[in-house]
PDB file of C-alpha atoms and ligand atoms in Angstrom:
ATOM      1  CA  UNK A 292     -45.115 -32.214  13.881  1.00  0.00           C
ATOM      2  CA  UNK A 293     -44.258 -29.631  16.511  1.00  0.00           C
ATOM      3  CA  UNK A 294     -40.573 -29.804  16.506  1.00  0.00           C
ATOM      4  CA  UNK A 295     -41.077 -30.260  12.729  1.00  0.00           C
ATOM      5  CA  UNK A 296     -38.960 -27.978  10.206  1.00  0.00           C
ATOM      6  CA  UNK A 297     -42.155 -25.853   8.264  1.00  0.00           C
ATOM      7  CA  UNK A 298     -40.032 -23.235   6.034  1.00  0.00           C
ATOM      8  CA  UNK A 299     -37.119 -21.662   4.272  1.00  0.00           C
ATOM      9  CA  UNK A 300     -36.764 -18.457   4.572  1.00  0.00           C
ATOM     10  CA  UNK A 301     -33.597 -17.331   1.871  1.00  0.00           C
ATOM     11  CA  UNK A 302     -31.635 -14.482   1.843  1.00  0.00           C
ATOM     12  CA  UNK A 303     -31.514 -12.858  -1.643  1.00  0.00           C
ATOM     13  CA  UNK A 304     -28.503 -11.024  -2.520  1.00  0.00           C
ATOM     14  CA  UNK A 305     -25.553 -13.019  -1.934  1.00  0.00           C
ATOM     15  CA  UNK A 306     -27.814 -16.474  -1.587  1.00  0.00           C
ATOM     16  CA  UNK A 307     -29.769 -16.822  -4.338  1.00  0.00           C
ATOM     17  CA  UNK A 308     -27.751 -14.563  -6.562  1.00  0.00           C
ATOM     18  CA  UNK A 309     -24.510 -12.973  -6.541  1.00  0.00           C
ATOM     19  CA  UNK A 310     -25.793  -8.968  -6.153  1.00  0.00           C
ATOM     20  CA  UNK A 311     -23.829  -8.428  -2.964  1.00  0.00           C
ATOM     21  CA  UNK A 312     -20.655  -8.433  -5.326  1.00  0.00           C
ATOM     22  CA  UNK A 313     -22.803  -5.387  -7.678  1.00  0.00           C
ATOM     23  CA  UNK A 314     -23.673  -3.449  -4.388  1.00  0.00           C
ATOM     24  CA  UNK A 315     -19.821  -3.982  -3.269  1.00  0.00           C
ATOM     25  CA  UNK A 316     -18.761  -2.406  -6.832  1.00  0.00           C
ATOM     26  CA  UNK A 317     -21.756   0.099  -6.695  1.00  0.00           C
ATOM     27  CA  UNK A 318     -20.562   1.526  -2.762  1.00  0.00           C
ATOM     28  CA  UNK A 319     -17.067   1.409  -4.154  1.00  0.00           C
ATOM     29  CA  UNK A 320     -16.737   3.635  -7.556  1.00  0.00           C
ATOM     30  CA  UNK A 321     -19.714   6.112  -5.027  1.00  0.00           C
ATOM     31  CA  UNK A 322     -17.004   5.648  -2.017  1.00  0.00           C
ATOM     32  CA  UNK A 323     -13.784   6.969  -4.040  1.00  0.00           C
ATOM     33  CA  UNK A 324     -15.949   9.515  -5.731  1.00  0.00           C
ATOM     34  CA  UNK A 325     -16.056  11.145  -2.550  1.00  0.00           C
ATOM     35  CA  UNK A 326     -12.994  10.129  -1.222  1.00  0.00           C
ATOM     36  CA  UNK A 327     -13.630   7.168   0.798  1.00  0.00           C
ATOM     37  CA  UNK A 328     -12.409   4.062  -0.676  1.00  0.00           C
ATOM     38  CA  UNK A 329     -12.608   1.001   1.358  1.00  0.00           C
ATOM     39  CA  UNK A 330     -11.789  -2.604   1.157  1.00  0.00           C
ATOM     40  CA  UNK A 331     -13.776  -6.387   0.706  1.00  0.00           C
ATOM     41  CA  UNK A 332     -13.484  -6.326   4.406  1.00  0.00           C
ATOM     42  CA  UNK A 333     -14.955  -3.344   5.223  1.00  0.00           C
ATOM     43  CA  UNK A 334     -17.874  -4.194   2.618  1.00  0.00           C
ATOM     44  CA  UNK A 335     -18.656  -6.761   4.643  1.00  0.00           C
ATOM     45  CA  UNK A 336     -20.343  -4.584   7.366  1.00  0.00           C
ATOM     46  CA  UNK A 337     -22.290  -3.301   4.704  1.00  0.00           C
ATOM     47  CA  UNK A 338     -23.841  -6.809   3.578  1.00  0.00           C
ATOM     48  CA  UNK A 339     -27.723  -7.352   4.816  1.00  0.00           C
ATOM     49  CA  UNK A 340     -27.958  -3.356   6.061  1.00  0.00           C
ATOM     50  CA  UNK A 341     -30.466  -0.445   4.044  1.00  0.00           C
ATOM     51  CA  UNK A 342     -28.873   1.869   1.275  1.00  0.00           C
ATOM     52  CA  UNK A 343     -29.178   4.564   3.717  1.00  0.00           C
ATOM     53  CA  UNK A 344     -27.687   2.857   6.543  1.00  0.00           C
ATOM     54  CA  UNK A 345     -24.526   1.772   4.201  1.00  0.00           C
ATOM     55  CA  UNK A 346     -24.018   5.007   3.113  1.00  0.00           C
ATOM     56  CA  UNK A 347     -23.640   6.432   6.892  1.00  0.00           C
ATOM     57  CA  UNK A 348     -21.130   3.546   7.638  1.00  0.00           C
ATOM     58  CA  UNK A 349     -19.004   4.632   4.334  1.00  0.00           C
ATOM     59  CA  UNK A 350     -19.358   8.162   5.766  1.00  0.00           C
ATOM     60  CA  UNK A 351     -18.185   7.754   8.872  1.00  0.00           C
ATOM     61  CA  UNK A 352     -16.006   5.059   7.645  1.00  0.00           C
ATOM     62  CA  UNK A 353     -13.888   8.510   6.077  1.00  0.00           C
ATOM     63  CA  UNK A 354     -14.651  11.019   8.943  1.00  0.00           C
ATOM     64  CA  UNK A 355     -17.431  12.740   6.809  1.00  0.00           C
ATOM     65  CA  UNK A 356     -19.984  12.198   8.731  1.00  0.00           C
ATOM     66  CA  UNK A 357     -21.532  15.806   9.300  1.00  0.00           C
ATOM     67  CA  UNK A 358     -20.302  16.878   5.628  1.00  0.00           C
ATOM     68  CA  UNK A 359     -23.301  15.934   3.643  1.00  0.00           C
ATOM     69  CA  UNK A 360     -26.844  17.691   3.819  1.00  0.00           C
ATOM     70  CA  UNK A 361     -29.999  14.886   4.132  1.00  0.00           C
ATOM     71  CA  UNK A 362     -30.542  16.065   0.605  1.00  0.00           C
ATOM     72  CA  UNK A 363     -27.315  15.803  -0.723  1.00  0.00           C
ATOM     73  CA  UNK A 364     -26.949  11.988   1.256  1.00  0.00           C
ATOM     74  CA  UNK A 365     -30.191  10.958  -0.731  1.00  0.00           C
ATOM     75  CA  UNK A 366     -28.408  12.179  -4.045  1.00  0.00           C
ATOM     76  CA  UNK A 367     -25.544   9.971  -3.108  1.00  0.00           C
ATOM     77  CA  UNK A 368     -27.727   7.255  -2.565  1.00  0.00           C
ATOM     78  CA  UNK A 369     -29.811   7.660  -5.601  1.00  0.00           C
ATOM     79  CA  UNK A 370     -26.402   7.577  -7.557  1.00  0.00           C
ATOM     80  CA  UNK A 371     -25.236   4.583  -6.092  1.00  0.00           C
ATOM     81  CA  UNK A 372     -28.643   2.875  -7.185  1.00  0.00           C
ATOM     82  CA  UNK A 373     -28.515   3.898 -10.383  1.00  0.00           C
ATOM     83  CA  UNK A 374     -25.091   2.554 -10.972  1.00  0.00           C
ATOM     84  CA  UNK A 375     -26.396  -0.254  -9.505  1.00  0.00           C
ATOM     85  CA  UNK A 376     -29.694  -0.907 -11.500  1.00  0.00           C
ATOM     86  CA  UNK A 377     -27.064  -0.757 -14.403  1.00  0.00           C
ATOM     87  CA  UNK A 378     -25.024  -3.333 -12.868  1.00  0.00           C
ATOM     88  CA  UNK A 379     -27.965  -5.686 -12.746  1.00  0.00           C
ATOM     89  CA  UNK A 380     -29.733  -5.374 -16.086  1.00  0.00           C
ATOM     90  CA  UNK A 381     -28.441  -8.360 -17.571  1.00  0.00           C
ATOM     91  CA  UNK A 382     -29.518 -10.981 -15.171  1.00  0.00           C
ATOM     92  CA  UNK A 383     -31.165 -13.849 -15.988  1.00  0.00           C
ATOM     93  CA  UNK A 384     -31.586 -17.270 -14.144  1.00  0.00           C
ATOM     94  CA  UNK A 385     -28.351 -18.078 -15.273  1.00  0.00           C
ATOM     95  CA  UNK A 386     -27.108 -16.115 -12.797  1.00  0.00           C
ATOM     96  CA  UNK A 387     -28.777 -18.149  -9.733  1.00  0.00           C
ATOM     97  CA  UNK A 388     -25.930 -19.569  -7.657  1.00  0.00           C
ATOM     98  CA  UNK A 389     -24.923 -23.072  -7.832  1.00  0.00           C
ATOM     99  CA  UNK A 390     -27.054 -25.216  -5.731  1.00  0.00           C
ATOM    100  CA  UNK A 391     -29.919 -22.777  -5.031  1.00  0.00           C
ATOM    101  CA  UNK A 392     -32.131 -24.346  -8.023  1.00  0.00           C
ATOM    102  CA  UNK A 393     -31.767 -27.787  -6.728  1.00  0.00           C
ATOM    103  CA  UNK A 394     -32.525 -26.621  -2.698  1.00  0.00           C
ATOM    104  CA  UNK A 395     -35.726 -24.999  -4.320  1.00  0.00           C
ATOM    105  CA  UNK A 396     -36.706 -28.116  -5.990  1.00  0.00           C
ATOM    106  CA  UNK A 397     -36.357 -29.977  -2.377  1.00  0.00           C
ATOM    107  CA  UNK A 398     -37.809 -28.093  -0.374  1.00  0.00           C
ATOM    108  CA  UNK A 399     -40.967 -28.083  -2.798  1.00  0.00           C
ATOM    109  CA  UNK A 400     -40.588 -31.739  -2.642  1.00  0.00           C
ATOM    110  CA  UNK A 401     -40.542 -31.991   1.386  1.00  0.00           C
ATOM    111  CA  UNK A 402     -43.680 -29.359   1.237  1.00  0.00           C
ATOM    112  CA  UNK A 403     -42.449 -27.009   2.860  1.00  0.00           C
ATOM    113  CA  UNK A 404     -43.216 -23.313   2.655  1.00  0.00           C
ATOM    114  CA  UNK A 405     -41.045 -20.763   1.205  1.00  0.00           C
ATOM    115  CA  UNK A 406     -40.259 -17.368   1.765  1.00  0.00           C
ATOM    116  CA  UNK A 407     -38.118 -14.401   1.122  1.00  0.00           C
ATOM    117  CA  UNK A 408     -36.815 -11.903   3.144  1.00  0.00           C
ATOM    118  CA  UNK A 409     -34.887  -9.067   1.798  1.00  0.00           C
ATOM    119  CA  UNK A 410     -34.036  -5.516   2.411  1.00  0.00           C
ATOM    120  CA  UNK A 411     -33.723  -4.660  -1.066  1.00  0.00           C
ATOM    121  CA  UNK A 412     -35.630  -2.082  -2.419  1.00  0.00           C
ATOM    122  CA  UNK A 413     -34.241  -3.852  -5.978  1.00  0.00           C
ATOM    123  CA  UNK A 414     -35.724  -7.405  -4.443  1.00  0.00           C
ATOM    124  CA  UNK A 415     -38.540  -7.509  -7.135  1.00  0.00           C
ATOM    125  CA  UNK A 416     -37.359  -6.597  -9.910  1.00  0.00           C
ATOM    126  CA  UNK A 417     -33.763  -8.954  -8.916  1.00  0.00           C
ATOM    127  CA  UNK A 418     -36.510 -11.950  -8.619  1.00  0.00           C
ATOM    128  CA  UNK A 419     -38.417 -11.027 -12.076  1.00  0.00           C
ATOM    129  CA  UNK A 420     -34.833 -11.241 -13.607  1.00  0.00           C
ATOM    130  CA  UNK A 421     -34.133 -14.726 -12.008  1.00  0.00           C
ATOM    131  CA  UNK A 422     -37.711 -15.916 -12.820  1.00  0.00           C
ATOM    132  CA  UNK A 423     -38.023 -16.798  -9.151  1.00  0.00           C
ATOM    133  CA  UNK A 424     -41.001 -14.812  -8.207  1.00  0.00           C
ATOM    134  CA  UNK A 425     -43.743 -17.368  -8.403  1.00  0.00           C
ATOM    135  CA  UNK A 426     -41.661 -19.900  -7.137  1.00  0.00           C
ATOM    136  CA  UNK A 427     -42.179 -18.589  -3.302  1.00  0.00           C
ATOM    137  CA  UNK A 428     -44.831 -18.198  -1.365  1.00  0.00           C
ATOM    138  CA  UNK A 429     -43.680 -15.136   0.024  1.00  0.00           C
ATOM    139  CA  UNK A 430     -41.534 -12.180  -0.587  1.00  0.00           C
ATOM    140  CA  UNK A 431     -40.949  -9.443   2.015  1.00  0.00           C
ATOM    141  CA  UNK A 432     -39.004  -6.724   0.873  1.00  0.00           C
ATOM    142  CA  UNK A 433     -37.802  -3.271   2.159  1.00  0.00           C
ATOM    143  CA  UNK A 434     -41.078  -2.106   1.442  1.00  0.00           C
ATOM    144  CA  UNK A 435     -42.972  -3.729   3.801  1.00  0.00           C
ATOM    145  CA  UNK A 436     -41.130  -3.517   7.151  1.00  0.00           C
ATOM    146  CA  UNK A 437     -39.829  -0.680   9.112  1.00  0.00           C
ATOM    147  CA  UNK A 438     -36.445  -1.804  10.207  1.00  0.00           C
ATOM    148  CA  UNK A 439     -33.809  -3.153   8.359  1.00  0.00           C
ATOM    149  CA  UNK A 440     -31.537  -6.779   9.439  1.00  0.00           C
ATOM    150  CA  UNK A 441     -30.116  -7.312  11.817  1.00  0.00           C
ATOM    151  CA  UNK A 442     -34.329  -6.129  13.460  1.00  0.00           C
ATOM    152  CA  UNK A 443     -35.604  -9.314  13.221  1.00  0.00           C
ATOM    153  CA  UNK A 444     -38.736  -7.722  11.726  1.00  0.00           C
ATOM    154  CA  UNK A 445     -38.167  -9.134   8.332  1.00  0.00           C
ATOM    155  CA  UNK A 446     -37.696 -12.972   9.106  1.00  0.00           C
ATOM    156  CA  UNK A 447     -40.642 -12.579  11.657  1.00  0.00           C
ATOM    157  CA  UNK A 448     -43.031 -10.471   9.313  1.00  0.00           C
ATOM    158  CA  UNK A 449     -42.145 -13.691   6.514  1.00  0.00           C
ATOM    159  CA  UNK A 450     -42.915 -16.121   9.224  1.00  0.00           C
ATOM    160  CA  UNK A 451     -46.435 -14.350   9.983  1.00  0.00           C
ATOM    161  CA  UNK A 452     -47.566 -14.291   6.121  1.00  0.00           C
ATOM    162  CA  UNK A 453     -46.144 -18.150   6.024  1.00  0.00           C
ATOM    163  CA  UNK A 454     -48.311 -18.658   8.848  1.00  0.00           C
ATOM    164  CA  UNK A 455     -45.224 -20.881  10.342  1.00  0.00           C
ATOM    165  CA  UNK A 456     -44.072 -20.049  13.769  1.00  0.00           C
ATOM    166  CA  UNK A 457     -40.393 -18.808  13.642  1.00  0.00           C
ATOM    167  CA  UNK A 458     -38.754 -21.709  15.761  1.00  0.00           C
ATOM    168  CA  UNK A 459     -40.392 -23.956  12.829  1.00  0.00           C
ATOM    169  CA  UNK A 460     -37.964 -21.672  10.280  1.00  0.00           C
ATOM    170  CA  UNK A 461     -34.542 -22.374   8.985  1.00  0.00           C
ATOM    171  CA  UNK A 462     -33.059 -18.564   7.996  1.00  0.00           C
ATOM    172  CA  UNK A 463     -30.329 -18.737   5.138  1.00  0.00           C
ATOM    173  CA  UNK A 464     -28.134 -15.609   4.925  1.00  0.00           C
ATOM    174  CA  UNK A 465     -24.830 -14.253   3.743  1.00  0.00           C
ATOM    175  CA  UNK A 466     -24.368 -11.495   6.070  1.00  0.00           C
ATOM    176  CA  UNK A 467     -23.559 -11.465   9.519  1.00  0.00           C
ATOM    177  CA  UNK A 468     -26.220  -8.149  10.379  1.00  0.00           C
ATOM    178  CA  UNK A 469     -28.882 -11.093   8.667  1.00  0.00           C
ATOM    179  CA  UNK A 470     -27.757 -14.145  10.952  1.00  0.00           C
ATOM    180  CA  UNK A 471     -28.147 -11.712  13.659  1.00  0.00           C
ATOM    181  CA  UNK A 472     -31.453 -10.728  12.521  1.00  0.00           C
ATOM    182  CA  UNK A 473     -32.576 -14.814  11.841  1.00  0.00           C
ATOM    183  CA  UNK A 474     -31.204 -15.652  15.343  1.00  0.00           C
ATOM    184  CA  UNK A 475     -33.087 -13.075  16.916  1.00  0.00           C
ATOM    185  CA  UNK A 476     -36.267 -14.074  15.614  1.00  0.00           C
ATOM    186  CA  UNK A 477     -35.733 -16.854  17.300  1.00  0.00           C
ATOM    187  CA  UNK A 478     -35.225 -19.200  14.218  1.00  0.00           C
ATOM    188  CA  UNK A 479     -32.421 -22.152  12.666  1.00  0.00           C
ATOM    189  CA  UNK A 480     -29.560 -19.780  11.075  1.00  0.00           C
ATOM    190  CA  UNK A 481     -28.163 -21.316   8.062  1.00  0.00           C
ATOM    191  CA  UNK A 482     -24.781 -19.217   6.800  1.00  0.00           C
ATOM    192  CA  UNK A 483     -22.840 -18.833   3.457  1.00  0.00           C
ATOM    193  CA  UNK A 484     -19.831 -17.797   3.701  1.00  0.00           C
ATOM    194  CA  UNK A 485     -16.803 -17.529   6.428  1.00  0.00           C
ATOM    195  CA  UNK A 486     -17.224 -19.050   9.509  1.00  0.00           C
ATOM    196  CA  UNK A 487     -14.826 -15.726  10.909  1.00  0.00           C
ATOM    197  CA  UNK A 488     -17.866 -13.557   9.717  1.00  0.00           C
ATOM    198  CA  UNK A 489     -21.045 -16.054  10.550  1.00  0.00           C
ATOM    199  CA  UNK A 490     -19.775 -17.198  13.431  1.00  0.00           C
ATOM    200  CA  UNK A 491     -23.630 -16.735  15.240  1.00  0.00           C
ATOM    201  CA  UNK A 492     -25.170 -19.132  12.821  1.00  0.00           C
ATOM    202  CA  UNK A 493     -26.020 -22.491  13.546  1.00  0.00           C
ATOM    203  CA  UNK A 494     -24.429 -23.656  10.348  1.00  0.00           C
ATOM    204  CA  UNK A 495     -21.846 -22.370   7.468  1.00  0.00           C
ATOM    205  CA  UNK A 496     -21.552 -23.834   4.321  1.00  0.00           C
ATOM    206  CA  UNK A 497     -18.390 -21.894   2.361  1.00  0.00           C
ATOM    207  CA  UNK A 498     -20.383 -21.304  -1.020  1.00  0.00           C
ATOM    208  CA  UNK A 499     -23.794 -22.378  -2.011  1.00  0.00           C
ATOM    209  CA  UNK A 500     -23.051 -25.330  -3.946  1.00  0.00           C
ATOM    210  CA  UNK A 501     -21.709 -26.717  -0.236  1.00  0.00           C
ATOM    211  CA  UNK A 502     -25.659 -26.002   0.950  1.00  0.00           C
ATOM    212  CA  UNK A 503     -26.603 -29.721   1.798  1.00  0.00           C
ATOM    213  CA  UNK A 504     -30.787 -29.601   2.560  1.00  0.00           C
ATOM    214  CA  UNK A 505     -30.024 -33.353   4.154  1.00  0.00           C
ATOM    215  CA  UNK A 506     -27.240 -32.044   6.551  1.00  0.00           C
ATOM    216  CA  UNK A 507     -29.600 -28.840   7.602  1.00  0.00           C
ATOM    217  CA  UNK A 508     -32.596 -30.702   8.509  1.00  0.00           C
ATOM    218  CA  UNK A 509     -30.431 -32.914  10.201  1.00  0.00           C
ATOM    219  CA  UNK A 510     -28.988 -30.098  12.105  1.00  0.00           C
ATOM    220  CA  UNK A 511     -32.296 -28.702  12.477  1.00  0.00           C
ATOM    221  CA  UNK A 512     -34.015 -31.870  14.065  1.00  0.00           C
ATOM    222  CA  UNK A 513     -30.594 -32.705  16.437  1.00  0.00           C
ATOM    223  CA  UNK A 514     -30.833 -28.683  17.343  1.00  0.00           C
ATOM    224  CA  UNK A 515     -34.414 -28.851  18.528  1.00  0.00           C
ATOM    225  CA  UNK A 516     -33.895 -32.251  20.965  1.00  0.00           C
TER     226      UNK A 516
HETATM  227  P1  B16 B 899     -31.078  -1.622  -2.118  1.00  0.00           P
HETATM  228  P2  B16 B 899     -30.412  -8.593   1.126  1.00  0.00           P
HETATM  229  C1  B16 B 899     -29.491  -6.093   0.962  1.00  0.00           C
HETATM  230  O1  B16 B 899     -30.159  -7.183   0.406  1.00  0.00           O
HETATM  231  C2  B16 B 899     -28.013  -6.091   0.593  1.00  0.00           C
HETATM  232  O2  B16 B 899     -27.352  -7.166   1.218  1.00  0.00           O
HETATM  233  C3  B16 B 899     -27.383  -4.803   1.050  1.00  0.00           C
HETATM  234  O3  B16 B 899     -26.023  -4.774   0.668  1.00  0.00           O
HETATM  235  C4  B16 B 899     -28.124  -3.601   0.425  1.00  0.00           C
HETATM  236  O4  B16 B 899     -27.594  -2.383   0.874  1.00  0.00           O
HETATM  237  C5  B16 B 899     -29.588  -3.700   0.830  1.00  0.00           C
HETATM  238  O5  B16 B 899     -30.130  -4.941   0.386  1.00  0.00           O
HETATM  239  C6  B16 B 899     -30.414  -2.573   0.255  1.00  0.00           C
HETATM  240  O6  B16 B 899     -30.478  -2.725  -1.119  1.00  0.00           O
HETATM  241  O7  B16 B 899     -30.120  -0.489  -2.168  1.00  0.00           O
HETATM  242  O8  B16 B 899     -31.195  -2.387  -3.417  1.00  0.00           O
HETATM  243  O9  B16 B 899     -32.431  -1.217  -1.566  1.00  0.00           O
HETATM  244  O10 B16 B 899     -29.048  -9.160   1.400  1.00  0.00           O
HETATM  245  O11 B16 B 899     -31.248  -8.325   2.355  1.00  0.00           O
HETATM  246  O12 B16 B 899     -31.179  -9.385   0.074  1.00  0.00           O
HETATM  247 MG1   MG B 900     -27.439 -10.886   1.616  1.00  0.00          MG
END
């Protein structure tokens, strides 16, 4: 048991569902509102960080940094949510990404504990949509930690409510600021995505219907002899 794989801990936007491609549109229409635009590319710096942290990259992204008040940056911010609460109304579990129901379903079968662990302050209510909520045994969200990926205090605070130590964890994530935050923690870093972009985790499947649970225990098991 004590090289034994204990728990998931997933990612939520761009894993289980496709927000990161709502927060990309969100940051984009705020970004040329103020003159900023910026490319798929540069959006992916902003994958796995806070809202307020994105919003100082897109600043100084466009040289701005110093021309926005604290007050006026939290109006910015609050925009950019709202657009993005309207982006996201119409989920439903349809909108869970290929493969993620089926990983769910093994994992539950293997026994293994589940968790979440995402810097969204939209996590929640993005779960409640997806009727995924009950399904885990945990959910950490921005609420409850300090620091945002790629701090490892998220995957570690999950591992501490799963009771699971963090080198019995597999971390799945989309963004390179969360592989850095799962590899930090000391845990098995599972990536979706480009390998150019994950290239610190310890897998990378190209989409989530390529996640194979078989091939990551495997990887998991050969990683920890
Ligand atoms: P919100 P994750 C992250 O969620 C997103 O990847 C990131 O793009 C976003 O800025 C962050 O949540 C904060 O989200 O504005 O809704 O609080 O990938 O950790 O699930
Ligand atoms: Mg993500």
């Amino acid at each position: 048991m004590n090289n034994s794989l204990q728990a998931v801990i997933f990612d939520l936007d761009g894993v289980i569902t496709d927000t990161a491609e709502y927060h990309y549109l969100a940051w984009k229409a705020l970004g040329e509102d103020i003159g900023i635009p910026f490319t798929r590319e540069f959006n992916e710096e902003l994958k796995g960080i806070s809202r307020m942290d994105s919003l100082d990259k897109i600043l100084a992204l466009g040289g701005r940094v110093n021309d926005f008040s604290l007050e006026e940056k939290e109006q910015l911010a609050h925009k950019k949510n709202e657009h993005y609460k309207e982006l996201i109304q119409k989920i439903s579990p349809l909108d869970i990404l290929p493969g993620i129901q089926e990983l769910i379903v093994e994992i539950k079968e293997m026994k293994l504990k589940m968790g979440l662990a995402s810097v969204s302050k939209n996590a929640f209510t993005v779960m409640d949509a997806l009727r995924l909520t009950d399904q885990f045994d945990v959910i950490v969200d921005a609420n409850t930690i300090a620091n945002s990926k790629p701090d490892p205090e998220i995957f570690l605070t999950a591992a501490r409510l799963l009771e699971v130590d963090p080198s019995h964890c597999i971390g799945i994530e989309d963004a390179a600021a969360g592989v850095d935050a799962i590899k930090s923690a000391g845990m098995f870093a599972v990536g979706v995505g480009s390998v150019q972009t994950l290239y610190k985790a310890d897998v990378v499947y190209e989409s989530t219907s390529d996640l194979s649970f078989k091939n990551m225990v495997e990887l998991f098991e050969k990683n920890k002899k």
